[in-house]
Coordinates of C-alpha atoms in Angstrom, one line a residue:
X108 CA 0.0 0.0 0.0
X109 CA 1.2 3.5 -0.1
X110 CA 2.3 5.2 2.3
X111 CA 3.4 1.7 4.2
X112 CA 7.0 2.4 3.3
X113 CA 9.3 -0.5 2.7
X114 CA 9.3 -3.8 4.6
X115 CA 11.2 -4.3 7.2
X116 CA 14.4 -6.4 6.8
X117 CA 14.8 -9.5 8.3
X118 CA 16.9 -9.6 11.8
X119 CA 19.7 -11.6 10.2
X120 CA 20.2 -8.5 8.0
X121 CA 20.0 -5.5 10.5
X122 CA 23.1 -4.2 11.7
X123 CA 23.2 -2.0 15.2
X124 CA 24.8 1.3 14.2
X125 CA 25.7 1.7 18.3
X126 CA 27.2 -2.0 18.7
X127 CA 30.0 -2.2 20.5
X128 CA 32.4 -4.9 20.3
X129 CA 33.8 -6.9 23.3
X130 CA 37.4 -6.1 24.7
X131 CA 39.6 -8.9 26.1
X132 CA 40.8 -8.0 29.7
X133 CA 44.1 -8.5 30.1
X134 CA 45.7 -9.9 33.9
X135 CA 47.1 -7.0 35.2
X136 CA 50.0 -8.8 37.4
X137 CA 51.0 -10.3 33.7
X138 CA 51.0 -13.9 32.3
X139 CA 52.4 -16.7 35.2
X140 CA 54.4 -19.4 34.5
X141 CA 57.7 -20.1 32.4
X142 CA 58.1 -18.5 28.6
X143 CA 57.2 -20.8 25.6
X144 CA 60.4 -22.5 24.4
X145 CA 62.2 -21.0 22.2
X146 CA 61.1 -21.7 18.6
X147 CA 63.8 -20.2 15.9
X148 CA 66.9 -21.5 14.7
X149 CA 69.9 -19.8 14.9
X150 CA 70.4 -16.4 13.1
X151 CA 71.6 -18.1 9.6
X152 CA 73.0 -15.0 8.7
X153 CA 75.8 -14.5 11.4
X154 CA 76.2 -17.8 12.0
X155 CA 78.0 -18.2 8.9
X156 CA 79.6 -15.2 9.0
X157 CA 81.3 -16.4 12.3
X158 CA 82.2 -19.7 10.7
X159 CA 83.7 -18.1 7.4
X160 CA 85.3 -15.7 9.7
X161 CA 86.9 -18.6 11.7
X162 CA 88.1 -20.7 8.6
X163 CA 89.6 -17.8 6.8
X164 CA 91.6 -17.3 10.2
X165 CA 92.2 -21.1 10.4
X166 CA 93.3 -20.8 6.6
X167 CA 95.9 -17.6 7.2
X168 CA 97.3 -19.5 10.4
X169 CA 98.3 -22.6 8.5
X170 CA 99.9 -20.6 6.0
X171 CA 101.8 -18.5 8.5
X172 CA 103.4 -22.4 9.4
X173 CA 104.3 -23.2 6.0
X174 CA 108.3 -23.1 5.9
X175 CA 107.9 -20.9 2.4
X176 CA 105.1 -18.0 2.3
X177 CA 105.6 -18.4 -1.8
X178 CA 107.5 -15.1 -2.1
X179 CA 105.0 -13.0 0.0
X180 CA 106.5 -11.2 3.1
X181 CA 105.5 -12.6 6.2
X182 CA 105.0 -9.3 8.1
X183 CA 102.0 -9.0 5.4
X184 CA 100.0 -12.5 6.1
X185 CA 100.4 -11.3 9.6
X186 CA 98.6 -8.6 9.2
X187 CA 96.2 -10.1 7.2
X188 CA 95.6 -13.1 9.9
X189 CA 95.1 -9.8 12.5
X190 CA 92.6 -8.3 10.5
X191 CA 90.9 -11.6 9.5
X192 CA 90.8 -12.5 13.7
X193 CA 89.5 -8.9 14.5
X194 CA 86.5 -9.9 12.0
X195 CA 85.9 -13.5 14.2
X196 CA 86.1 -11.3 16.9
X197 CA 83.6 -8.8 16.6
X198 CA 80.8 -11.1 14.2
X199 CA 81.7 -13.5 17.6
X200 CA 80.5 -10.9 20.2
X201 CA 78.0 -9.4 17.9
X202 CA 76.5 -12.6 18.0
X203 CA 77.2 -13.6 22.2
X204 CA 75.1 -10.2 22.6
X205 CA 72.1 -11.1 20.5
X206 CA 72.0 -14.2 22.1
X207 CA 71.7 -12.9 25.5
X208 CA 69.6 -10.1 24.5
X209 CA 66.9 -12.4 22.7
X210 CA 66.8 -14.5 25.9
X211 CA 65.9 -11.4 28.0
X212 CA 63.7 -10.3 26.2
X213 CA 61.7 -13.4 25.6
X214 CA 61.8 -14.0 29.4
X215 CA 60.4 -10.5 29.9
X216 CA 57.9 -10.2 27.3
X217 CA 56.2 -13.8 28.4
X218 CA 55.9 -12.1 31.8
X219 CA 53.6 -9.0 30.2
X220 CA 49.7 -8.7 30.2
X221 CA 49.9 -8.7 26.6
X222 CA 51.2 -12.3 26.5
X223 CA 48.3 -13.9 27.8
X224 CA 46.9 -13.0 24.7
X225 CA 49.4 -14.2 23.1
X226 CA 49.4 -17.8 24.8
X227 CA 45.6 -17.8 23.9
X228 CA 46.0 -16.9 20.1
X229 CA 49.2 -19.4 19.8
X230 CA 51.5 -16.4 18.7
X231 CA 54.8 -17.7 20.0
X232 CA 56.9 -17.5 16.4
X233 CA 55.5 -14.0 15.9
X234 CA 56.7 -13.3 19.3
X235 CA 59.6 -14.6 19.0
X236 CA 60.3 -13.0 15.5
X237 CA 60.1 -9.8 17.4
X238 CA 62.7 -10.6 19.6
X239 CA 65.0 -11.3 17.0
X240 CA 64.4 -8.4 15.0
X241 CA 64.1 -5.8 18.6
X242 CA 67.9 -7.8 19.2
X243 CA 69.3 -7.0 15.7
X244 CA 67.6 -3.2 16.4
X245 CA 69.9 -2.9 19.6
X246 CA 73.1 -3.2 18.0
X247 CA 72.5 -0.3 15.6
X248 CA 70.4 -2.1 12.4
X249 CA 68.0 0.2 11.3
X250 CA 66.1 -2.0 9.2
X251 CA 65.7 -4.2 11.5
X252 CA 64.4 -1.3 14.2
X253 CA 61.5 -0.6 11.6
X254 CA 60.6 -4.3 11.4
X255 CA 60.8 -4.6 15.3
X256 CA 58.2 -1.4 15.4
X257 CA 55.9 -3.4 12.7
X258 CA 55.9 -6.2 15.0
X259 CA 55.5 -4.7 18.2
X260 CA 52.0 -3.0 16.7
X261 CA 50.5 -6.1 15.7
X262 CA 51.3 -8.0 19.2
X263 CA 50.1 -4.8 21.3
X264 CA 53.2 -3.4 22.6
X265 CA 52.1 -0.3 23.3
X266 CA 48.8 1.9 24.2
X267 CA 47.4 2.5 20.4
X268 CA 48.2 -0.9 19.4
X269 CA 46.5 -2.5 22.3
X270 CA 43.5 -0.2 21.6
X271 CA 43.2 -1.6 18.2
X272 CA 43.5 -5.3 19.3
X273 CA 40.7 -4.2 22.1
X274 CA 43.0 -5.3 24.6
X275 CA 42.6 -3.7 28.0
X276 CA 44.9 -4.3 31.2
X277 CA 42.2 -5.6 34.5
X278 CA 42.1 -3.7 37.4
X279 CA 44.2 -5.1 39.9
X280 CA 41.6 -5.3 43.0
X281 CA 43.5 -7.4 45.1
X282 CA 46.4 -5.1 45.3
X283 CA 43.8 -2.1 45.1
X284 CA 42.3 -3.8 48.3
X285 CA 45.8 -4.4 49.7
X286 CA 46.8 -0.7 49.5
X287 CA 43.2 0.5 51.3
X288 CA 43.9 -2.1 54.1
X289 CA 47.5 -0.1 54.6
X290 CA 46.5 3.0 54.6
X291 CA 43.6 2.5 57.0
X292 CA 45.9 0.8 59.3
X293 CA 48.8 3.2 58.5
X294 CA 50.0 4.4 62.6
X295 CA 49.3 8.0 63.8
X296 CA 51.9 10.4 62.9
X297 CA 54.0 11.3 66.4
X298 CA 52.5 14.4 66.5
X299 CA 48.7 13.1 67.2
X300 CA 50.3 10.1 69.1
X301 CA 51.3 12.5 71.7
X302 CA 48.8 14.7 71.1
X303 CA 51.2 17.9 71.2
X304 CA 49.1 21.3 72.7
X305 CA 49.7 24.7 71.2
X306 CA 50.6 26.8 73.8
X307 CA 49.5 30.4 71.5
X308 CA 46.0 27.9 71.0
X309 CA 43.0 30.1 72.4
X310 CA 42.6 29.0 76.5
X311 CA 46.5 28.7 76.4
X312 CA 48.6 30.9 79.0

């Protein structure tokens, strides 16, 4: 009829302008328990470069034995055998230091609100991709920083990121509840203890 307007549409097809959607609470004190073992190999890329390092020193050392250097100086495979160890030695510690820093780090991050998320959505490689990349960022890559940032959006590392995942940090009510009980049974100051007169206080001498 006119006037009537158009049917209705079925509920299946409406859509609440106003709905909200849920947000996933996060445990305040952080995840409990030990991290997720560990689930990458070994950085590829500067483990060979500390194994060609070490066989180009083992190389120059053998030849600095040989009873001949085939007409070359000796004083200059010396210097190149320094120069070759100096490379072991810093691809070495470059590599000690990521080592240690990606086992912090994993250690800490397993220990944030965030990863109880994490545990729940079965993120541990993304995690620990992070890691590798946040490791890489502390020795001065800069490539590697901006990967690190990428990553550290998508898994809710900071305030904007966790707003878009809809992740919100509980309220922690026991400690909340803790620090009410302490105040309330917090001991007069020593002034209301001894309950100290004011001798210029009206009635006073």
């Amino acid at each position: 009829m006119a006037g009537m307007g158009p049917a209705p549409k079925p509920a299946s097809e409406r859509r609440r302008r106003n709905a909200t959607h849920a947000t996933t609470k996060l445990p305040a004190g952080g995840r409990t328990g030990d991290p997720p073992r560990w689930p990458l190999l070994d950085d590829i890329v500067m483990t060979t470069q500390r194994d060609t390092a070490q066989r180009q020193v083992d190389e120059l050392e053998l030849q600095l034995l040989e009873p001949t250097l085939k007409g070359r100086p000796k004083g200059t495979a010396q210097r190149k055998l320094d120069a070759a160890q100096s490379a072991l030695n810093i691809v070495s510690a470059q590599l000690t230091a990521a080592q240690a820093v990606e086992a912090e780090l994993w250690s800490e991050l397993w220990a944030t609100p965030q990863a109880a998320a994490w545990e729940r959505l079965g993120w541990t490689r993304e995690v620990a991709q992070y890691v590798r990349w946040k490791a890489k960022a502390e020795q001065g890559d800069m490539d590697a920083a901006k990967e690190a940032r990428q990553l550290a959006d998508r898994l809710g590392l900071n305030p904007l990121a966790m707003l878009r995942l809809r992740w919100e940090v509980a309220a922690d009510e026991v400690a909340e509840q803790r620090q009410d009980r302490t105040a309330r049974q917090r001991p007069a100051s020593a002034r209301q203890r001894l309950k100290i007169v004011d001798p210029n206080a009206a009635g006073g001498a």
